[in-house]
Tab-separated table of C-alpha atoms and ligand atoms in Angstrom:
chain	number	residue	atom	x	y	z
A	4	MET	CA	19.795	28.851	42.080
A	5	GLN	CA	19.975	25.411	40.864
A	6	PRO	CA	19.670	24.793	37.176
A	7	LYS	CA	16.022	23.627	36.181
A	8	ILE	CA	17.388	20.996	33.880
A	9	ILE	CA	20.463	18.902	34.896
A	10	VAL	CA	21.830	16.250	32.412
A	11	LYS	CA	25.088	14.442	33.579
A	12	ASN	CA	26.964	11.867	31.501
A	13	VAL	CA	23.788	10.568	29.972
A	14	SER	CA	23.971	7.844	27.468
A	15	LYS	CA	21.389	5.746	25.583
A	16	THR	CA	21.723	2.788	23.451
A	17	TYR	CA	18.788	1.302	21.330
A	18	ARG	CA	18.650	-2.342	20.964
A	19	VAL	CA	17.039	-3.410	17.467
A	20	TYR	CA	16.194	-6.871	16.490
A	21	ILE	CA	17.622	-7.928	13.151
A	22	LYS	CA	15.101	-9.642	11.156
A	23	GLU	CA	16.540	-12.549	8.994
A	24	ASN	CA	15.756	-13.456	5.674
A	25	GLY	CA	14.471	-16.914	4.484
A	26	VAL	CA	12.302	-19.546	6.349
A	27	VAL	CA	15.457	-21.454	7.839
A	28	ASN	CA	16.871	-18.215	9.255
A	29	THR	CA	13.452	-17.096	10.463
A	30	VAL	CA	13.288	-20.377	12.367
A	31	LYS	CA	16.731	-20.106	13.731
A	32	SER	CA	16.356	-16.665	14.975
A	33	PHE	CA	13.328	-17.781	16.889
A	34	PHE	CA	15.890	-19.653	19.129
A	35	LYS	CA	18.620	-17.217	18.911
A	36	ARG	CA	17.824	-13.601	18.076
A	37	ARG	CA	20.294	-11.279	16.689
A	38	TYR	CA	20.279	-7.580	17.675
A	39	GLU	CA	22.148	-4.437	16.652
A	40	TYR	CA	23.049	-1.823	19.215
A	41	ILE	CA	22.639	1.914	18.108
A	42	GLU	CA	24.450	4.284	20.749
A	43	ALA	CA	22.242	7.092	19.944
A	44	VAL	CA	23.696	9.407	22.762
A	45	LYS	CA	26.911	8.924	24.468
A	46	GLY	CA	27.894	10.683	27.860
A	47	ILE	CA	26.233	13.973	27.226
A	48	SER	CA	26.130	16.667	29.872
A	49	PHE	CA	24.445	20.190	29.929
A	50	THR	CA	22.298	22.139	32.442
A	51	VAL	CA	19.614	24.801	31.668
A	52	ASN	CA	18.820	27.708	34.172
A	53	GLN	CA	15.665	29.476	34.777
A	54	GLY	CA	14.824	31.732	31.989
A	55	GLU	CA	17.412	29.955	29.485
A	56	ILE	CA	16.714	28.427	25.909
A	57	LEU	CA	19.113	25.735	25.239
A	58	GLY	CA	19.466	25.026	21.380
A	59	LEU	CA	20.228	21.213	20.464
A	60	ILE	CA	21.700	21.355	17.020
A	61	GLY	CA	22.877	18.187	14.911
A	62	LEU	CA	22.631	16.589	11.629
A	63	ASN	CA	19.941	13.872	11.036
A	64	GLY	CA	20.475	11.148	13.413
A	65	ALA	CA	22.824	12.884	15.602
A	66	GLY	CA	20.649	12.091	18.699
A	67	LYS	CA	18.564	15.324	19.238
A	68	THR	CA	15.106	13.587	19.467
A	69	THR	CA	16.595	10.976	21.713
A	70	THR	CA	17.973	13.654	23.975
A	71	ILE	CA	14.488	15.251	24.115
A	72	LYS	CA	12.806	12.173	24.948
A	73	LEU	CA	15.374	11.468	27.700
A	74	VAL	CA	15.023	14.772	29.325
A	75	SER	CA	11.330	14.876	29.097
A	76	GLY	CA	10.980	11.446	30.593
A	77	ILE	CA	9.426	9.425	27.612
A	78	ILE	CA	12.513	7.001	27.564
A	79	LYS	CA	14.903	6.125	30.310
A	80	ALA	CA	18.748	6.718	30.127
A	81	ASP	CA	21.026	3.544	30.420
A	82	LYS	CA	23.466	5.691	32.353
A	83	GLY	CA	24.001	8.956	33.914
A	84	ILE	CA	21.567	11.437	35.902
A	85	ILE	CA	18.732	13.591	34.677
A	86	ARG	CA	16.845	15.970	36.859
A	87	VAL	CA	14.126	18.333	35.808
A	88	LEU	CA	12.876	20.803	38.481
A	89	GLY	CA	14.943	18.439	40.961
A	90	LYS	CA	12.980	15.503	39.921
A	91	ASP	CA	13.803	12.392	37.752
A	92	PRO	CA	11.516	13.005	34.544
A	93	PHE	CA	11.115	9.271	33.840
A	94	LEU	CA	8.947	9.020	36.936
A	95	ARG	CA	6.601	11.516	35.524
A	96	SER	CA	4.868	12.565	38.662
A	97	LYS	CA	1.633	14.627	38.447
A	98	GLU	CA	3.460	17.551	39.915
A	99	TYR	CA	6.184	17.234	37.250
A	100	ARG	CA	3.543	16.956	34.491
A	101	ASN	CA	1.967	20.074	35.564
A	102	LYS	CA	4.936	22.134	35.009
A	103	VAL	CA	6.383	20.686	32.059
A	104	SER	CA	5.369	20.512	28.337
A	105	LEU	CA	6.673	18.834	25.422
A	106	VAL	CA	6.022	19.781	21.877
A	107	MET	CA	7.064	17.453	18.876
A	108	GLY	CA	6.737	19.298	15.686
A	109	GLN	CA	6.037	16.026	13.784
A	110	ARG	CA	3.360	14.491	16.229
A	111	SER	CA	0.226	16.192	17.232
A	112	GLN	CA	-1.633	16.119	20.425
A	113	LEU	CA	-4.796	17.854	18.714
A	114	ASP	CA	-7.545	15.516	17.974
A	115	PRO	CA	-8.228	16.096	14.127
A	116	ASP	CA	-12.006	15.719	14.570
A	117	LEU	CA	-12.196	18.495	17.203
A	118	SER	CA	-11.588	22.242	16.932
A	119	ILE	CA	-8.689	23.712	18.853
A	120	ILE	CA	-11.155	25.231	21.404
A	121	ASP	CA	-12.834	21.771	22.075
A	122	SER	CA	-9.497	20.362	22.856
A	123	VAL	CA	-8.560	23.355	24.867
A	124	LYS	CA	-11.736	22.456	27.092
A	125	LEU	CA	-10.666	18.920	27.174
A	126	PHE	CA	-6.995	19.873	28.356
A	127	ALA	CA	-8.532	22.288	30.829
A	128	SER	CA	-10.214	19.419	32.611
A	129	ILE	CA	-7.163	17.181	32.605
A	130	TYR	CA	-5.056	19.866	33.984
A	131	SER	CA	-7.811	21.041	36.418
A	132	ILE	CA	-7.921	24.650	34.874
A	133	ASP	CA	-11.075	26.718	35.019
A	134	LYS	CA	-12.709	26.288	31.615
A	135	ARG	CA	-13.466	30.003	31.172
A	136	GLU	CA	-9.787	30.893	32.384
A	137	ALA	CA	-8.483	28.256	29.789
A	138	ILE	CA	-10.534	29.710	26.935
A	139	LEU	CA	-9.317	33.290	27.785
A	140	ARG	CA	-5.613	32.012	27.873
A	141	ALA	CA	-6.157	30.235	24.538
A	142	LYS	CA	-7.597	33.154	22.891
A	143	SER	CA	-4.751	35.586	24.033
A	144	MET	CA	-2.336	32.959	23.037
A	145	ALA	CA	-4.220	32.761	19.541
A	146	GLU	CA	-3.943	36.512	19.277
A	147	GLU	CA	-0.276	36.527	19.911
A	148	LEU	CA	0.398	33.775	17.424
A	149	GLY	CA	-1.723	35.448	14.792
A	150	LEU	CA	-4.612	32.760	14.798
A	151	SER	CA	-8.097	33.921	14.310
A	152	GLU	CA	-11.248	33.201	16.429
A	153	ILE	CA	-12.680	31.246	13.313
A	154	ASP	CA	-9.506	29.189	13.124
A	155	LEU	CA	-9.903	28.184	16.584
A	156	GLN	CA	-13.473	26.952	15.948
A	157	LYS	CA	-12.423	25.051	12.869
A	158	GLN	CA	-12.204	21.180	12.756
A	159	VAL	CA	-8.544	20.514	13.004
A	160	ARG	CA	-8.261	18.319	10.021
A	161	THR	CA	-9.299	21.524	7.948
A	162	LEU	CA	-6.493	23.889	9.228
A	163	SER	CA	-3.151	24.406	7.539
A	164	LEU	CA	0.107	22.907	8.749
A	165	GLY	CA	0.935	26.515	10.425
A	166	GLN	CA	-2.447	26.925	12.013
A	167	ARG	CA	-2.201	23.319	13.504
A	168	MET	CA	1.262	23.969	14.775
A	169	LYS	CA	-0.136	27.226	16.393
A	170	GLY	CA	-2.839	25.187	17.898
A	171	GLU	CA	-0.550	22.683	19.305
A	172	LEU	CA	1.509	25.305	20.984
A	173	ILE	CA	-1.739	26.867	22.583
A	174	LEU	CA	-2.591	23.384	23.802
A	175	SER	CA	0.965	22.883	25.260
A	176	PHE	CA	1.091	25.933	26.816
A	177	LEU	CA	-2.350	25.978	28.382
A	178	HIS	CA	-1.195	25.018	31.743
A	179	LEU	CA	1.503	27.595	31.985
A	180	PRO	CA	4.516	25.313	31.882
A	181	VAL	CA	7.921	26.487	33.435
A	182	VAL	CA	10.033	23.695	31.562
A	183	ILE	CA	9.389	23.144	27.932
A	184	PHE	CA	10.905	20.931	25.391
A	185	LEU	CA	10.242	21.376	21.772
A	186	ASP	CA	11.316	19.132	19.233
A	187	GLU	CA	11.482	21.089	15.745
A	188	PRO	CA	8.385	23.341	16.522
A	189	THR	CA	8.932	25.192	13.025
A	190	ILE	CA	9.566	22.237	10.754
A	191	GLY	CA	8.004	22.747	7.207
A	192	LEU	CA	6.412	26.295	8.214
A	193	ASP	CA	6.464	29.443	6.092
A	194	PHE	CA	8.926	32.254	7.064
A	195	PHE	CA	6.094	34.358	8.646
A	196	THR	CA	4.740	31.557	10.658
A	197	GLN	CA	8.333	30.552	11.754
A	198	ARG	CA	8.657	34.148	13.093
A	199	ALA	CA	5.194	34.290	14.891
A	200	ILE	CA	6.272	31.019	16.639
A	201	ARG	CA	9.783	32.437	17.637
A	202	ASN	CA	8.137	35.675	18.868
A	203	TYR	CA	5.718	33.614	20.900
A	204	LEU	CA	8.423	31.593	22.337
A	205	LYS	CA	10.564	34.529	23.335
A	206	ASN	CA	7.748	36.397	24.965
A	207	TYR	CA	6.643	33.393	26.854
A	208	LYS	CA	10.048	32.804	28.090
A	209	LYS	CA	10.443	36.280	29.251
A	210	LYS	CA	6.891	36.396	30.970
A	211	TYR	CA	7.098	33.136	32.768
A	212	ASN	CA	10.854	32.878	33.166
A	213	ALA	CA	10.735	29.442	31.476
A	214	SER	CA	13.664	27.045	30.845
A	215	ILE	CA	13.376	25.720	27.189
A	216	ILE	CA	15.242	23.060	25.278
A	217	LEU	CA	14.538	23.454	21.397
A	218	THR	CA	15.791	21.436	18.526
A	219	SER	CA	15.757	23.000	14.968
A	220	HIS	CA	17.329	22.688	11.774
A	221	TYR	CA	16.546	26.367	10.959
A	222	ILE	CA	19.591	28.475	11.912
A	223	THR	CA	17.477	31.611	12.311
A	224	ASP	CA	15.642	29.767	15.215
A	225	ILE	CA	18.845	29.065	16.824
A	226	GLU	CA	20.365	32.441	16.414
A	227	ASP	CA	17.314	34.324	17.322
A	228	LEU	CA	16.247	32.275	20.309
A	229	CYS	CA	19.024	30.410	22.102
A	230	ASP	CA	21.093	31.670	25.054
A	231	ASN	CA	23.353	28.531	24.720
A	232	ILE	CA	23.707	25.654	22.031
A	233	TYR	CA	24.687	22.209	22.373
A	234	ILE	CA	25.969	20.772	19.084
A	235	LEU	CA	25.717	16.995	18.941
A	236	HIS	CA	27.549	14.799	16.453
A	237	LYS	CA	26.979	10.993	16.391
A	238	GLY	CA	25.520	11.123	19.859
A	239	GLN	CA	28.342	13.208	21.337
A	240	GLU	CA	29.131	16.713	22.429
A	241	LEU	CA	30.904	18.764	19.708
A	242	TYR	CA	30.250	22.192	21.213
A	243	TYR	CA	28.423	23.523	24.188
A	244	GLY	CA	28.301	27.314	25.080
A	245	THR	CA	27.141	30.596	23.712
A	246	ILE	CA	26.792	31.391	19.952
A	247	GLU	CA	29.334	34.331	20.626
A	248	LYS	CA	31.848	32.015	22.203
A	249	LEU	CA	31.723	29.593	19.277
A	250	LYS	CA	32.126	32.404	16.627
A	251	SER	CA	35.049	33.913	18.528
A	252	MET	CA	36.648	30.385	18.682
A	253	MET	CA	36.518	29.787	15.048
A	254	PRO	CA	38.768	31.408	12.434
A	255	ASN	CA	36.955	34.162	10.423
A	256	ILE	CA	35.538	32.113	7.524
A	257	ARG	CA	33.793	33.380	4.391
A	258	LYS	CA	32.271	31.367	1.662
A	259	VAL	CA	31.441	32.307	-1.966
A	260	ARG	CA	28.711	30.108	-3.841
A	261	PHE	CA	28.646	30.267	-7.527
A	262	ASN	CA	27.293	28.413	-10.528
A	263	ALA	CA	29.985	27.295	-13.123
A	264	SER	CA	30.674	24.715	-15.901
A	265	ASN	CA	32.717	21.584	-15.136
A	266	GLY	CA	35.721	22.846	-17.076
A	267	ALA	CA	35.772	26.145	-14.951
A	268	VAL	CA	35.569	24.217	-11.792
A	269	GLU	CA	38.555	22.266	-12.877
A	270	ARG	CA	40.427	25.449	-13.391
A	271	ILE	CA	39.439	26.964	-10.070
A	272	SER	CA	40.223	23.737	-8.272
A	273	LYS	CA	44.113	24.593	-9.067
A	274	TYR	CA	43.873	27.575	-6.770
A	275	TYR	CA	41.111	26.735	-4.306
A	276	LYS	CA	39.202	23.813	-2.974
A	277	VAL	CA	36.076	23.794	-4.738
A	278	GLU	CA	33.151	21.936	-2.759
A	279	GLU	CA	29.861	21.020	-4.324
A	280	ALA	CA	26.792	22.555	-3.236
A	281	SER	CA	23.490	20.744	-2.885
A	282	GLU	CA	22.190	22.100	-6.144
A	283	GLU	CA	23.375	20.954	-9.604
A	284	GLN	CA	26.231	23.075	-11.101
A	285	GLU	CA	26.454	24.964	-7.823
A	286	TYR	CA	29.773	25.168	-5.993
A	287	PHE	CA	31.393	27.040	-3.191
A	288	ILE	CA	34.686	27.878	-1.697
A	289	ARG	CA	35.774	28.936	1.607
A	290	PHE	CA	38.420	31.353	2.407
A	291	SER	CA	39.541	33.790	4.985
A	292	PRO	CA	38.519	37.468	4.393
A	293	GLU	CA	42.109	38.464	3.396
A	294	GLU	CA	41.983	36.342	0.310
A	295	THR	CA	38.586	37.997	-0.811
A	296	ILE	CA	40.255	39.892	-3.822
A	297	ASN	CA	42.356	36.968	-4.831
A	298	VAL	CA	39.219	34.620	-4.762
A	299	MET	CA	37.283	37.110	-6.968
A	300	ARG	CA	40.268	37.270	-9.289
A	301	VAL	CA	40.735	33.682	-9.857
A	302	LEU	CA	36.683	33.308	-10.271
A	303	SER	CA	36.563	36.060	-12.878
A	304	ASN	CA	39.660	34.909	-14.770
A	305	GLU	CA	38.958	31.333	-14.942
A	306	ALA	CA	35.161	31.028	-15.406
A	307	GLU	CA	31.986	32.536	-16.810
A	308	ILE	CA	30.359	32.807	-13.412
A	309	SER	CA	26.701	33.136	-12.964
A	310	ASN	CA	24.748	33.647	-9.713
A	311	ILE	CA	27.605	34.481	-7.354
A	312	ASN	CA	26.827	34.976	-3.590
A	313	PHE	CA	29.200	36.093	-0.667
A	314	HIS	CA	28.632	35.065	2.711
A	315	ASP	CA	30.241	35.858	5.962
A	316	ASP	CA	31.149	33.907	8.910
A	317	ASN	CA	27.350	32.979	9.440
A	318	LEU	CA	26.593	30.408	12.157
A	319	ASP	CA	25.747	27.816	9.528
A	320	ILE	CA	29.201	28.080	8.027
A	321	ILE	CA	30.857	27.729	11.239
A	322	ILE	CA	28.811	24.739	12.437
A	323	GLU	CA	29.360	23.013	9.055
A	324	SER	CA	33.130	23.601	9.408
A	325	LEU	CA	32.997	22.079	12.997
A	326	TYR	CA	31.117	18.867	11.361
A	327	LYS	CA	33.699	18.525	8.991
A	328	GLY	CA	36.516	18.931	11.424
A	329	ALA	CA	35.049	16.268	13.521
A	330	GLU	CA	34.991	13.933	10.487
A	331	LYS	CA	38.702	14.164	9.887
B	10	LIG	N1	13.404	3.694	18.808
B	10	LIG	C1	14.613	3.551	18.263
B	10	LIG	N2	14.930	2.256	18.008
B	10	LIG	C2	16.142	2.231	17.292
B	10	LIG	N3	17.015	3.235	17.025
B	10	LIG	C3	16.622	4.307	17.260
B	10	LIG	C4	15.223	4.923	17.731
B	10	LIG	N4	15.052	6.183	17.784
B	10	LIG	C5	16.210	6.667	17.321
B	10	LIG	N5	17.144	5.506	16.927
B	10	LIG	C6	18.345	5.698	16.271
B	10	LIG	O1	19.258	6.625	16.964
B	10	LIG	C7	19.869	7.533	16.308
B	10	LIG	C8	19.529	8.991	16.786
B	10	LIG	O2	18.270	9.391	16.267
B	10	LIG	P1	17.447	10.621	16.735
B	10	LIG	O3	16.058	10.429	16.320
B	10	LIG	O4	17.803	11.019	18.127
B	10	LIG	O5	18.340	11.605	15.947
B	10	LIG	P2	17.875	13.353	15.548
B	10	LIG	O6	19.251	14.001	15.761
B	10	LIG	O7	16.776	13.652	16.276
B	10	LIG	O8	17.718	12.952	13.849
B	10	LIG	P3	16.718	13.899	12.981
B	10	LIG	O9	17.243	15.418	12.736
B	10	LIG	O10	16.848	13.205	11.735
B	10	LIG	O11	15.248	13.980	13.496
B	10	LIG	C9	19.627	7.296	15.037
B	10	LIG	O12	20.699	6.349	14.338
B	10	LIG	C10	18.306	6.606	14.891
B	10	LIG	O13	18.096	5.783	13.877
C-alpha cells in the first residue's frame, strides 16, 4: 500500500524584508528593497504509512512548524514533492479537507464567545455531518478526554488551557479525519492532561487507522506515541527512523546531574568534562556505564555534592548528543 503521506526532497525558503533605519534609508529602500533569505527546510524526505505516527523533533527554529505547514498545504514548497492521500495538499480540494485535520497547539479554531458544543454544531454544518451525530461524537470524545458535559456548555473563554485544548481536539476530529497534523498539541499542559491527550490520540489512531504527524518538545509524547521519528536540525534531516534503531546506533550513555560549588566543579573538571545545566549551580557529566564507579568516586572525593541524579540512556540524552555531534 502507498504511504498516506509522501515528502520528497522538499525545501522552503522564506524571504524577509529588511526594514532600514532612518528617513534616507527608508526612502532608498522604497526603490531598492533589501531582503534576507531564511532556508527553513532543506531537502527533507519522509513517508507516513496508514496507522503510523511520525514524530517531528527539533530545537526551536529547526523547521518543525514549517514542515507541518508544508505537509498540510498551508504554504507551498519551493522545491520537492508532497503528496497527502495521493493529492497535492496545497490545492486543498474539498475531498482532501474532509479527510485531513490540522491542530496547532498555539492557535485556536474555537470561537471564545461560543461553547464547545456550539462550535461543534457549526462545524457539523461546514462538514455536512448530521447535527445529532456530531453532538454524539463530541460527547463521546469529551468523555474519552475527561471533559465534562458542563465544560462542553461553558463559554470557551472561561475554560482552562487544558479544557480548551481538549475542545480543540474534539472539533478537529469531528469529521473523523484519516490524516492528522498536530503542532505541539500538549504545549503548556499539566502531566495528567498531556496523558489524557496522548491516550486519546493512541486510541483514535488505532480505531481509524489514521496517519499522524506530530511535533512536540516533550520527550514522553515522542516515546509514548511515535512509530518513527524525524529529527530536524537547522532545516535538515539529522535522523529518520525508529526510536529503537536510534538507541542501538548510539553508544550507551549515562548522565549524572548534581549541584556543586564553583571550586568543586574546577576540581571535577580535571577528570571529566563538566557541562552546565539550565539551573544555577547545577552541572552534569556524561559517561559510559563502565565508568560509573569512577565517576561516583571522583564526585564524592572532590565535592560536597547535593542533589545527585543519575540517568540512563534516555531518548532526550541521545537526541541532545546528536545535536551536539551535528554542531562539531
Ligand atoms: N513566515 C515566516 N517568515 C520568515 N521566517 C520564518 C517564517 N516562519 C518561520 N520562519 C523562520 O524559519 C525558521 C524555522 O521556523 P519554524 O517555525 O519552522 O521552526 P520550529 O522548529 O517550529 O520552531 P519552534 O520549536 O520554536 O516552534 C526560523 O528561523 C523562523 O524564524
